[in-house]
Amino acid sequence: MTTNGEEAEALRRPPSLPRPPRTGDFLGKHRLSAAISRLNQEIQYLEEELNELEKMAPSSAACMEVCLSTEGKSDALLPETPGPENPAWHRWFQRVRSSHSRKWWTHKGSSDIS
Amino acid sequence: MSVAELKERHIAATATVNSLRERLKQRRQLLLDTDVAGYAKSQGRSAISFSPTDLVCCRILQGHTGKVYSLDWAPERNRIVSASQDGRLIVWNALTSQKTHAIKLQCPWVRTCAFGPNGQSVACGGLDSACSIFNLNSQVERDGNIPVSRVLTGHKGYVYSCQYVPDQETHLITSSGDQTCVLWDVTTGQRISVFGGEFPSGHTADVLSVSINSSNSKMFVSGSCDTTARLWDTRIASRAVRTYHGHQGDVNTVKFFPDGQRFGTGSDDGTCRLYDMRTGHQLQVYSKQHNGDDNDIPIVTSIAFSISGRLLFAGYSSGDCYVWDTLVAEVVLNLGTVHNSHESRISCIGLSSDGSALCTGSWDKNLKIWAFGGHRRVI
């Protein structure tokens, strides 16, 4: 003996022919396939990177290069620097007359701007 | 294959990717036998010693009526272009403080600007998702404005950053909220290459900044809201050469180190980092202890290296501008607390081409020029 619910369920069951795919299903499959392809591509890149790390030098080698690269280079913003000192570095503290006003920039060593 | 089966495959592939990423992270950690500060101190290096008045503000460039968002020095020594919330680009002679051009933009929401390699053109981009080019020698129109000479359209999101390829007046790289970077031919307005987007190794969020390697202009790095920086070869748009992990927040700024083999980054996580381009190693974290709760950590908005690379200048949302000794990873000066410091967030920083001056731009509407005014010892 079936309950009312089971009878309703039997009526709702589709006929034996297969249902045609809905548009939503098609788009869902397409997007999923594309996403899976991208993930597989990323898996390949990550595995390549893991292999690379097997032969990679540790960070100390690069740290040494960083320290060496800053040496011997003339740097206008450092209190102590290898030469040559470029006279143009001083232009920011030399007197410059602006044609719009009579302002004169200050001498080196002062932090006031008149 | 059914949707259910595809979903299972997707879940499995995602799990594989996550597991590989974790293994990579652990392997990389094992290769970090020292950082730059550890190595430098083992060699007996000590921090650069500045007197409080060594780096002085020697010019204040006033004229914008809104927050300054971006600045760029011209390749010859003294001119600067700046972009502001007031919807204008201003070209300054930083030495005389005079404005040589003031360009009222059609789209006022500009975010970035750049000077062309021959000093005759400027580019800007912003919330119009386009990059506009102006020739500074053009005849001004009746309203006194310089006409646009080219608009580069194609991005599907805001343009956050742009930079001309050094020594190539005709090529420019932009980064965008559409998660891509683009290399443009300015003369035709065409996109030469798109970096990221559909391809799996592209950024997965807005790209906020780019820096082109001046030692090898075929390479550039980009920084993104996806917390990574990525290295690109302009000849190979289909995949990033390398992805650099470590930051815990948006990467707002990237800048190549002067030796062309490393680059610096600055982030919403409040730190700057130095990465080795070739190996991907994170070589140093530049981080200051903060009192108060973690939600108040000032973010790093912009960075620049001094010409030797010994100093790293970092601008913060707090208005501070820390001068880091790159080698020992200590703050040796704070331009945010000296005389004439900015009164608000520092949004952009740039070094003049001869390395003699630093320019900072701020939400206080001003730009300031800083130079060494103390006693210099030449060795």
GROMACS .gro file of C-alpha atoms in nm:
model
  493
    1MET     CA    1   0.000   0.000   0.000
    2THR     CA    2   0.151   0.335  -0.098
    3THR     CA    3   0.120   0.661   0.094
    4ASN     CA    4  -0.001   0.975  -0.072
    5GLY     CA    5   0.356   1.104  -0.082
    6GLU     CA    6   0.483   0.802  -0.274
    7GLU     CA    7   0.199   0.827  -0.526
    8ALA     CA    8   0.287   1.192  -0.583
    9GLU     CA    9   0.650   1.098  -0.623
   10ALA     CA   10   0.563   0.831  -0.879
   11LEU     CA   11   0.360   1.084  -1.079
   12ARG     CA   12   0.648   1.331  -1.071
   13ARG     CA   13   0.898   1.074  -1.195
   14PRO     CA   14   0.991   1.154  -1.554
   15PRO     CA   15   0.908   0.923  -1.841
   16SER     CA   16   1.166   0.672  -1.957
   17LEU     CA   17   1.303   0.905  -2.229
   18PRO     CA   18   1.622   1.094  -2.119
   19ARG     CA   19   1.568   1.459  -2.036
   20PRO     CA   20   1.735   1.708  -2.276
   21PRO     CA   21   2.019   1.897  -2.100
   22ARG     CA   22   1.919   2.241  -1.970
   23THR     CA   23   2.120   2.547  -2.072
   24GLY     CA   24   2.232   2.595  -1.713
   25ASP     CA   25   2.387   2.247  -1.706
   26PHE     CA   26   2.579   2.315  -2.028
   27LEU     CA   27   2.725   2.642  -1.900
   28GLY     CA   28   2.808   2.478  -1.569
   29LYS     CA   29   3.000   2.199  -1.743
   30HIS     CA   30   3.180   2.444  -1.968
   31ARG     CA   31   3.291   2.663  -1.680
   32LEU     CA   32   3.393   2.366  -1.470
   33SER     CA   33   3.600   2.220  -1.756
   34ALA     CA   34   3.775   2.552  -1.810
   35ALA     CA   35   3.845   2.586  -1.438
   36ILE     CA   36   3.984   2.231  -1.424
   37SER     CA   37   4.213   2.307  -1.721
   38ARG     CA   38   4.345   2.615  -1.544
   39LEU     CA   39   4.403   2.418  -1.224
   40ASN     CA   40   4.588   2.145  -1.416
   41GLN     CA   41   4.806   2.409  -1.579
   42GLU     CA   42   4.882   2.555  -1.237
   43ILE     CA   43   4.966   2.207  -1.102
   44GLN     CA   44   5.220   2.174  -1.381
   45TYR     CA   45   5.378   2.512  -1.301
   46LEU     CA   46   5.393   2.433  -0.928
   47GLU     CA   47   5.560   2.097  -0.994
   48GLU     CA   48   5.814   2.268  -1.219
   49GLU     CA   49   5.890   2.515  -0.942
   50LEU     CA   50   5.932   2.234  -0.686
   51ASN     CA   51   6.184   2.069  -0.918
   52GLU     CA   52   6.367   2.398  -0.956
   53LEU     CA   53   6.403   2.427  -0.578
   54GLU     CA   54   6.594   2.097  -0.567
   55LYS     CA   55   6.891   2.264  -0.736
   56MET     CA   56   6.849   2.616  -0.603
   57ALA     CA   57   7.115   2.794  -0.396
   58PRO     CA   58   7.008   2.912  -0.050
   59SER     CA   59   6.935   3.278   0.020
   60SER     CA   60   7.281   3.357   0.162
   61ALA     CA   61   7.425   3.374  -0.190
   62ALA     CA   62   7.179   3.644  -0.291
   63CYS     CA   63   7.221   3.828   0.041
   64MET     CA   64   7.595   3.853  -0.025
   65GLU     CA   65   7.525   3.993  -0.371
   66VAL     CA   66   7.293   4.257  -0.225
   67CYS     CA   67   7.563   4.374   0.018
   68LEU     CA   68   7.829   4.383  -0.253
   69SER     CA   69   7.607   4.567  -0.498
   70THR     CA   70   7.567   4.872  -0.272
   71GLU     CA   71   7.943   4.919  -0.233
   72GLY     CA   72   8.155   5.149  -0.442
   73LYS     CA   73   7.858   5.341  -0.577
   74SER     CA   74   7.848   5.714  -0.541
   75ASP     CA   75   7.523   5.812  -0.364
   76ALA     CA   76   7.426   6.177  -0.304
   77LEU     CA   77   7.190   6.095  -0.017
   78LEU     CA   78   7.445   5.912   0.202
   79PRO     CA   79   7.648   6.097   0.467
   80GLU     CA   80   7.953   5.900   0.357
   81THR     CA   81   7.995   5.794  -0.003
   82PRO     CA   82   8.260   5.699  -0.254
   83GLY     CA   83   8.340   5.973  -0.505
   84PRO     CA   84   8.333   6.139  -0.736
   85GLU     CA   85   8.111   6.401  -0.584
   86ASN     CA   86   7.907   6.560  -0.858
   87PRO     CA   87   7.887   6.940  -0.819
   88ALA     CA   88   7.531   6.923  -0.952
   89TRP     CA   89   7.428   6.755  -0.627
   90HIS     CA   90   7.459   7.096  -0.459
   91ARG     CA   91   7.210   7.268  -0.689
   92TRP     CA   92   6.929   7.213  -0.440
   93PHE     CA   93   7.102   7.448  -0.196
   94GLN     CA   94   7.228   7.711  -0.435
   95ARG     CA   95   7.059   8.039  -0.487
   96VAL     CA   96   6.795   8.019  -0.755
   97ARG     CA   97   6.599   8.320  -0.851
   98SER     CA   98   6.240   8.250  -0.933
   99SER     CA   99   6.104   8.489  -1.195
  100HIS     CA  100   5.771   8.501  -1.016
  101SER     CA  101   5.897   8.616  -0.685
  102ARG     CA  102   6.208   8.737  -0.518
  103LYS     CA  103   6.258   8.420  -0.318
  104TRP     CA  104   6.607   8.293  -0.269
  105TRP     CA  105   6.665   7.942  -0.150
  106THR     CA  106   6.859   7.893   0.165
  107HIS     CA  107   7.216   7.797   0.212
  108LYS     CA  108   7.316   7.445   0.268
  109GLY     CA  109   7.284   7.332   0.626
  110SER     CA  110   6.973   7.524   0.712
  111SER     CA  111   6.635   7.362   0.713
  112ASP     CA  112   6.435   7.681   0.695
  113ILE     CA  113   6.275   7.783   0.371
  114SER     CA  114   6.222   8.156   0.340
  115MET     CA  115   3.120   1.356  -1.818
  116SER     CA  116   2.850   1.464  -1.579
  117VAL     CA  117   2.850   1.784  -1.380
  118ALA     CA  118   2.888   1.582  -1.063
  119GLU     CA  119   3.199   1.411  -1.198
  120LEU     CA  120   3.345   1.741  -1.313
  121LYS     CA  121   3.282   1.890  -0.971
  122GLU     CA  122   3.470   1.602  -0.811
  123ARG     CA  123   3.762   1.657  -1.045
  124HIS     CA  124   3.760   2.028  -0.963
  125ILE     CA  125   3.770   1.955  -0.591
  126ALA     CA  126   4.055   1.707  -0.638
  127ALA     CA  127   4.259   1.947  -0.854
  128THR     CA  128   4.207   2.230  -0.605
  129ALA     CA  129   4.329   2.005  -0.323
  130THR     CA  130   4.639   1.914  -0.528
  131VAL     CA  131   4.715   2.281  -0.596
  132ASN     CA  132   4.682   2.369  -0.226
  133SER     CA  133   4.902   2.081  -0.121
  134LEU     CA  134   5.170   2.171  -0.378
  135ARG     CA  135   5.164   2.534  -0.264
  136GLU     CA  136   5.216   2.424   0.095
  137ARG     CA  137   5.508   2.200  -0.003
  138LEU     CA  138   5.663   2.484  -0.201
  139LYS     CA  139   5.628   2.718   0.095
  140GLN     CA  140   5.803   2.469   0.325
  141ARG     CA  141   6.081   2.393   0.077
  142ARG     CA  142   6.146   2.763   0.028
  143GLN     CA  143   6.161   2.816   0.403
  144LEU     CA  144   6.438   2.555   0.425
  145LEU     CA  145   6.640   2.747   0.166
  146LEU     CA  146   6.629   3.071   0.367
  147ASP     CA  147   6.950   3.017   0.564
  148THR     CA  148   6.987   3.391   0.632
  149ASP     CA  149   6.835   3.724   0.545
  150VAL     CA  150   7.022   4.034   0.428
  151ALA     CA  151   7.044   4.183   0.779
  152GLY     CA  152   7.174   3.856   0.924
  153TYR     CA  153   7.441   3.836   0.656
  154ALA     CA  154   7.536   4.206   0.675
  155LYS     CA  155   7.572   4.198   1.053
  156SER     CA  156   7.783   3.884   1.033
  157GLN     CA  157   8.015   4.085   0.809
  158GLY     CA  158   8.040   4.357   1.070
  159ARG     CA  159   7.815   4.608   0.898
  160SER     CA  160   7.652   4.874   1.109
  161ALA     CA  161   7.366   5.111   1.032
  162ILE     CA  162   7.420   5.434   0.839
  163SER     CA  163   7.436   5.719   1.084
  164PHE     CA  164   7.238   6.031   0.994
  165SER     CA  165   7.225   6.356   1.188
  166PRO     CA  166   6.865   6.474   1.231
  167THR     CA  167   6.919   6.761   0.985
  168ASP     CA  168   7.108   6.570   0.717
  169LEU     CA  169   6.812   6.515   0.484
  170VAL     CA  170   6.622   6.840   0.456
  171CYS     CA  171   6.311   6.951   0.278
  172CYS     CA  172   6.453   7.201   0.032
  173ARG     CA  173   6.144   7.269  -0.180
  174ILE     CA  174   5.769   7.259  -0.125
  175LEU     CA  175   5.571   7.234  -0.450
  176GLN     CA  176   5.233   7.390  -0.384
  177GLY     CA  177   4.952   7.422  -0.631
  178HIS     CA  178   4.734   7.114  -0.628
  179THR     CA  179   4.398   7.167  -0.462
  180GLY     CA  180   4.342   6.801  -0.388
  181LYS     CA  181   4.533   6.497  -0.262
  182VAL     CA  182   4.843   6.411  -0.461
  183TYR     CA  183   4.821   6.052  -0.583
  184SER     CA  184   5.122   6.001  -0.806
  185LEU     CA  185   5.447   6.159  -0.922
  186ASP     CA  186   5.724   6.081  -1.167
  187TRP     CA  187   6.057   6.254  -1.237
  188ALA     CA  188   6.159   6.332  -1.595
  189PRO     CA  189   6.472   6.152  -1.714
  190GLU     CA  190   6.670   6.477  -1.718
  191ARG     CA  191   6.720   6.598  -1.368
  192ASN     CA  192   6.476   6.861  -1.254
  193ARG     CA  193   6.122   6.816  -1.379
  194ILE     CA  194   5.839   6.628  -1.214
  195VAL     CA  195   5.485   6.543  -1.324
  196SER     CA  196   5.222   6.493  -1.053
  197ALA     CA  197   4.860   6.378  -1.056
  198SER     CA  198   4.599   6.481  -0.806
  199GLN     CA  199   4.245   6.432  -0.687
  200ASP     CA  200   4.185   6.786  -0.817
  201GLY     CA  201   4.172   6.630  -1.164
  202ARG     CA  202   4.493   6.790  -1.288
  203LEU     CA  203   4.840   6.694  -1.395
  204ILE     CA  204   5.103   6.953  -1.307
  205VAL     CA  205   5.452   6.957  -1.455
  206TRP     CA  206   5.701   7.127  -1.221
  207ASN     CA  207   6.054   7.251  -1.247
  208ALA     CA  208   6.154   7.119  -0.906
  209LEU     CA  209   6.461   7.343  -0.890
  210THR     CA  210   6.269   7.670  -0.930
  211SER     CA  211   5.936   7.536  -0.795
  212GLN     CA  212   5.762   7.677  -1.100
  213LYS     CA  213   5.478   7.502  -1.276
  214THR     CA  214   5.551   7.466  -1.645
  215HIS     CA  215   5.222   7.293  -1.737
  216ALA     CA  216   4.887   7.243  -1.568
  217ILE     CA  217   4.664   6.999  -1.753
  218LYS     CA  218   4.297   6.976  -1.664
  219LEU     CA  219   4.192   6.618  -1.728
  220GLN     CA  220   3.872   6.510  -1.892
  221CYS     CA  221   3.833   6.237  -1.632
  222PRO     CA  222   3.921   6.395  -1.298
  223TRP     CA  223   3.968   6.063  -1.118
  224VAL     CA  224   4.331   6.016  -1.205
  225ARG     CA  225   4.545   5.769  -1.012
  226THR     CA  226   4.881   5.751  -1.186
  227CYS     CA  227   5.114   5.952  -1.407
  228ALA     CA  228   5.444   5.899  -1.583
  229PHE     CA  229   5.703   6.100  -1.777
  230GLY     CA  230   5.812   5.979  -2.121
  231PRO     CA  231   6.180   5.889  -2.173
  232ASN     CA  232   6.255   6.195  -2.386
  233GLY     CA  233   6.086   6.429  -2.140
  234GLN     CA  234   5.835   6.553  -2.395
  235SER     CA  235   5.527   6.350  -2.311
  236VAL     CA  236   5.337   6.254  -2.001
  237ALA     CA  237   5.087   5.974  -1.949
  238CYS     CA  238   4.814   5.934  -1.690
  239GLY     CA  239   4.541   5.687  -1.606
  240GLY     CA  240   4.268   5.631  -1.354
  241LEU     CA  241   3.906   5.547  -1.301
  242ASP     CA  242   3.819   5.598  -1.667
  243SER     CA  243   4.001   5.264  -1.728
  244ALA     CA  244   4.214   5.435  -1.990
  245CYS     CA  245   4.559   5.584  -2.022
  246SER     CA  246   4.585   5.933  -2.176
  247ILE     CA  247   4.899   6.068  -2.340
  248PHE     CA  248   4.985   6.438  -2.366
  249ASN     CA  249   5.264   6.595  -2.572
  250LEU     CA  250   5.400   6.885  -2.368
  251ASN     CA  251   5.508   7.068  -2.681
  252SER     CA  252   5.157   7.069  -2.831
  253GLN     CA  253   4.994   7.398  -2.903
  254VAL     CA  254   4.751   7.478  -2.625
  255GLU     CA  255   4.382   7.500  -2.709
  256ARG     CA  256   4.168   7.808  -2.666
  257ASP     CA  257   4.087   7.714  -2.308
  258GLY     CA  258   4.458   7.704  -2.232
  259ASN     CA  259   4.462   7.327  -2.206
  260ILE     CA  260   4.695   7.082  -2.379
  261PRO     CA  261   4.498   6.846  -2.605
  262VAL     CA  262   4.518   6.472  -2.552
  263SER     CA  263   4.738   6.317  -2.820
  264ARG     CA  264   4.632   5.956  -2.764
  265VAL     CA  265   4.397   5.759  -2.540
  266LEU     CA  266   4.487   5.396  -2.474
  267THR     CA  267   4.160   5.209  -2.424
  268GLY     CA  268   4.106   4.840  -2.365
  269HIS     CA  269   4.138   4.781  -1.994
  270LYS     CA  270   3.820   4.654  -1.834
  271GLY     CA  271   3.907   4.802  -1.497
  272TYR     CA  272   4.067   5.110  -1.340
  273VAL     CA  273   4.422   5.196  -1.439
  274TYR     CA  274   4.627   5.208  -1.121
  275SER     CA  275   4.979   5.240  -1.251
  276CYS     CA  276   5.166   5.327  -1.568
  277GLN     CA  277   5.530   5.345  -1.668
  278TYR     CA  278   5.706   5.412  -1.998
  279VAL     CA  279   5.959   5.150  -2.105
  280PRO     CA  280   6.298   5.319  -2.056
  281ASP     CA  281   6.449   5.446  -2.382
  282GLN     CA  282   6.134   5.356  -2.573
  283GLU     CA  283   5.911   5.658  -2.601
  284THR     CA  284   5.658   5.447  -2.788
  285HIS     CA  285   5.605   5.169  -2.534
  286LEU     CA  286   5.423   5.193  -2.205
  287ILE     CA  287   5.306   4.940  -1.945
  288THR     CA  288   4.987   4.982  -1.741
  289SER     CA  289   4.838   4.782  -1.456
  290SER     CA  290   4.468   4.757  -1.387
  291GLY     CA  291   4.176   4.655  -1.171
  292ASP     CA  292   4.092   4.404  -1.445
  293GLN     CA  293   4.382   4.191  -1.304
  294THR     CA  294   4.605   4.242  -1.607
  295CYS     CA  295   4.906   4.445  -1.712
  296VAL     CA  296   4.925   4.564  -2.071
  297LEU     CA  297   5.216   4.666  -2.293
  298TRP     CA  298   5.100   4.938  -2.534
  299ASP     CA  299   5.230   5.088  -2.855
  300VAL     CA  300   5.161   5.455  -2.790
  301THR     CA  301   5.189   5.558  -3.157
  302THR     CA  302   4.910   5.325  -3.271
  303GLY     CA  303   4.718   5.296  -2.945
  304GLN     CA  304   4.723   4.918  -2.980
  305ARG     CA  305   4.784   4.661  -2.712
  306ILE     CA  306   5.103   4.470  -2.792
  307SER     CA  307   5.062   4.215  -2.510
  308VAL     CA  308   4.825   4.142  -2.221
  309PHE     CA  309   4.984   3.987  -1.911
  310GLY     CA  310   4.746   3.778  -1.703
  311GLY     CA  311   4.371   3.770  -1.747
  312GLU     CA  312   4.268   3.436  -1.889
  313PHE     CA  313   4.597   3.264  -1.823
  314PRO     CA  314   4.635   3.072  -1.499
  315SER     CA  315   4.955   3.238  -1.382
  316GLY     CA  316   4.817   3.589  -1.388
  317HIS     CA  317   4.717   3.796  -1.090
  318THR     CA  318   4.386   3.706  -0.932
  319ALA     CA  319   4.297   4.055  -0.811
  320ASP     CA  320   4.357   4.423  -0.898
  321VAL     CA  321   4.712   4.502  -1.007
  322LEU     CA  322   4.821   4.818  -0.829
  323SER     CA  323   5.176   4.885  -0.943
  324VAL     CA  324   5.446   4.802  -1.195
  325SER     CA  325   5.821   4.854  -1.211
  326ILE     CA  326   6.028   4.797  -1.523
  327ASN     CA  327   6.384   4.668  -1.483
  328SER     CA  328   6.613   4.947  -1.603
  329SER     CA  329   6.898   4.694  -1.648
  330ASN     CA  330   6.682   4.475  -1.871
  331SER     CA  331   6.372   4.653  -1.993
  332LYS     CA  332   6.215   4.328  -2.115
  333MET     CA  333   6.143   4.235  -1.753
  334PHE     CA  334   5.897   4.400  -1.519
  335VAL     CA  335   5.734   4.319  -1.188
  336SER     CA  336   5.378   4.386  -1.081
  337GLY     CA  337   5.218   4.408  -0.735
  338SER     CA  338   4.858   4.315  -0.663
  339CYS     CA  339   4.572   4.296  -0.416
  340ASP     CA  340   4.616   3.917  -0.438
  341THR     CA  341   4.914   3.973  -0.199
  342THR     CA  342   5.172   3.861  -0.455
  343ALA     CA  343   5.424   4.022  -0.683
  344ARG     CA  344   5.486   3.864  -1.024
  345LEU     CA  345   5.773   3.887  -1.268
  346TRP     CA  346   5.694   3.913  -1.639
  347ASP     CA  347   5.896   3.885  -1.957
  348THR     CA  348   5.741   4.114  -2.219
  349ARG     CA  349   5.820   3.853  -2.485
  350ILE     CA  350   5.611   3.587  -2.307
  351ALA     CA  351   5.267   3.712  -2.215
  352SER     CA  352   5.115   3.369  -2.157
  353ARG     CA  353   5.265   3.308  -1.814
  354ALA     CA  354   5.432   3.493  -1.531
  355VAL     CA  355   5.800   3.401  -1.501
  356ARG     CA  356   5.768   3.379  -1.123
  357THR     CA  357   5.526   3.456  -0.840
  358TYR     CA  358   5.656   3.597  -0.511
  359HIS     CA  359   5.467   3.514  -0.193
  360GLY     CA  360   5.506   3.645   0.160
  361HIS     CA  361   5.297   3.957   0.200
  362GLN     CA  362   4.977   3.929   0.404
  363GLY     CA  363   4.796   4.218   0.237
  364ASP     CA  364   4.765   4.413  -0.089
  365VAL     CA  365   5.100   4.484  -0.253
  366ASN     CA  366   5.064   4.856  -0.320
  367THR     CA  367   5.404   4.931  -0.461
  368VAL     CA  368   5.694   4.752  -0.632
  369LYS     CA  369   6.032   4.895  -0.731
  370PHE     CA  370   6.339   4.733  -0.881
  371PHE     CA  371   6.658   4.746  -0.675
  372PRO     CA  372   6.935   4.937  -0.856
  373ASP     CA  373   7.133   4.620  -0.938
  374GLY     CA  374   6.841   4.495  -1.146
  375GLN     CA  375   6.852   4.152  -0.977
  376ARG     CA  376   6.625   4.222  -0.682
  377PHE     CA  377   6.313   4.425  -0.621
  378GLY     CA  378   6.137   4.582  -0.324
  379THR     CA  379   5.767   4.577  -0.237
  380GLY     CA  380   5.541   4.765   0.005
  381SER     CA  381   5.210   4.639   0.137
  382ASP     CA  382   4.892   4.690   0.336
  383ASP     CA  383   5.046   4.449   0.588
  384GLY     CA  384   5.272   4.736   0.695
  385THR     CA  385   5.596   4.577   0.572
  386CYS     CA  386   5.838   4.625   0.287
  387ARG     CA  387   6.018   4.320   0.149
  388LEU     CA  388   6.316   4.257  -0.073
  389TYR     CA  389   6.293   3.964  -0.316
  390ASP     CA  390   6.557   3.799  -0.530
  391MET     CA  391   6.425   3.808  -0.886
  392ARG     CA  392   6.596   3.497  -1.014
  393THR     CA  393   6.540   3.252  -0.728
  394GLY     CA  394   6.221   3.395  -0.579
  395HIS     CA  395   6.372   3.405  -0.228
  396GLN     CA  396   6.235   3.662   0.013
  397LEU     CA  397   6.565   3.816   0.123
  398GLN     CA  398   6.448   4.066   0.385
  399VAL     CA  399   6.141   4.196   0.565
  400TYR     CA  400   6.143   4.563   0.671
  401SER     CA  401   5.897   4.590   0.956
  402LYS     CA  402   5.864   4.826   1.250
  403GLN     CA  403   5.710   4.732   1.583
  404HIS     CA  404   5.391   4.918   1.652
  405ASN     CA  405   5.222   4.994   1.981
  406GLY     CA  406   4.848   4.964   1.983
  407ASP     CA  407   4.629   4.711   1.812
  408ASP     CA  408   4.701   4.539   1.485
  409ASN     CA  409   4.418   4.715   1.308
  410ASP     CA  410   4.609   5.042   1.324
  411ILE     CA  411   4.929   4.935   1.152
  412PRO     CA  412   5.013   5.202   0.895
  413ILE     CA  413   5.021   5.066   0.543
  414VAL     CA  414   5.311   5.114   0.304
  415THR     CA  415   5.192   5.319   0.010
  416SER     CA  416   5.511   5.379  -0.189
  417ILE     CA  417   5.885   5.301  -0.194
  418ALA     CA  418   6.204   5.412  -0.364
  419PHE     CA  419   6.569   5.305  -0.338
  420SER     CA  420   6.858   5.550  -0.327
  421ILE     CA  421   7.086   5.523  -0.629
  422SER     CA  422   7.329   5.279  -0.465
  423GLY     CA  423   7.046   5.081  -0.307
  424ARG     CA  424   7.182   5.138   0.043
  425LEU     CA  425   6.870   5.334   0.145
  426LEU     CA  426   6.508   5.229   0.108
  427PHE     CA  427   6.259   5.515   0.140
  428ALA     CA  428   5.909   5.403   0.237
  429GLY     CA  429   5.599   5.622   0.258
  430TYR     CA  430   5.320   5.525   0.497
  431SER     CA  431   4.953   5.609   0.544
  432SER     CA  432   5.047   5.771   0.876
  433GLY     CA  433   5.252   6.043   0.702
  434ASP     CA  434   5.578   5.883   0.811
  435CYS     CA  435   5.852   5.832   0.557
  436TYR     CA  436   6.099   5.586   0.701
  437VAL     CA  437   6.448   5.576   0.564
  438TRP     CA  438   6.558   5.213   0.599
  439ASP     CA  439   6.919   5.100   0.585
  440THR     CA  440   6.860   4.825   0.329
  441LEU     CA  441   7.146   4.611   0.451
  442VAL     CA  442   7.089   4.606   0.828
  443ALA     CA  443   6.711   4.653   0.805
  444GLU     CA  444   6.695   4.940   1.055
  445VAL     CA  445   6.517   5.273   1.027
  446VAL     CA  446   6.791   5.538   1.023
  447LEU     CA  447   6.574   5.847   0.975
  448ASN     CA  448   6.205   5.937   0.960
  449LEU     CA  449   6.122   6.219   0.721
  450GLY     CA  450   5.776   6.223   0.877
  451THR     CA  451   5.901   6.378   1.198
  452VAL     CA  452   6.159   6.629   1.078
  453HIS     CA  453   6.103   6.996   1.013
  454ASN     CA  454   5.864   7.060   0.721
  455SER     CA  455   5.734   6.706   0.711
  456HIS     CA  456   5.406   6.620   0.540
  457GLU     CA  457   5.088   6.654   0.740
  458SER     CA  458   4.907   6.357   0.595
  459ARG     CA  459   4.949   6.023   0.417
  460ILE     CA  460   5.244   5.996   0.182
  461SER     CA  461   5.102   5.853  -0.140
  462CYS     CA  462   5.400   5.854  -0.376
  463ILE     CA  463   5.779   5.876  -0.371
  464GLY     CA  464   6.037   5.912  -0.647
  465LEU     CA  465   6.412   5.959  -0.678
  466SER     CA  466   6.560   6.208  -0.928
  467SER     CA  467   6.758   6.050  -1.210
  468ASP     CA  468   7.095   6.155  -1.063
  469GLY     CA  469   6.993   6.035  -0.718
  470SER     CA  470   7.051   6.374  -0.557
  471ALA     CA  471   6.692   6.438  -0.452
  472LEU     CA  472   6.385   6.254  -0.334
  473CYS     CA  473   6.032   6.379  -0.403
  474THR     CA  474   5.739   6.283  -0.181
  475GLY     CA  475   5.374   6.347  -0.264
  476SER     CA  476   5.101   6.355  -0.004
  477TRP     CA  477   4.731   6.374   0.069
  478ASP     CA  478   4.817   6.714   0.223
  479LYS     CA  479   4.815   6.837  -0.143
  480ASN     CA  480   5.186   6.915  -0.154
  481LEU     CA  481   5.498   6.765  -0.301
  482LYS     CA  482   5.826   6.804  -0.118
  483ILE     CA  483   6.182   6.772  -0.237
  484TRP     CA  484   6.443   6.631   0.001
  485ALA     CA  485   6.818   6.646  -0.044
  486PHE     CA  486   7.131   6.593   0.164
  487GLY     CA  487   7.213   6.919   0.333
  488GLY     CA  488   7.460   6.802   0.596
  489HIS     CA  489   7.833   6.749   0.588
  490ARG     CA  490   7.914   6.479   0.333
  491ARG     CA  491   8.227   6.267   0.364
  492VAL     CA  492   8.359   6.156   0.028
  493ILE     CA  493   8.579   5.848   0.061
   0.00000   0.00000   0.00000
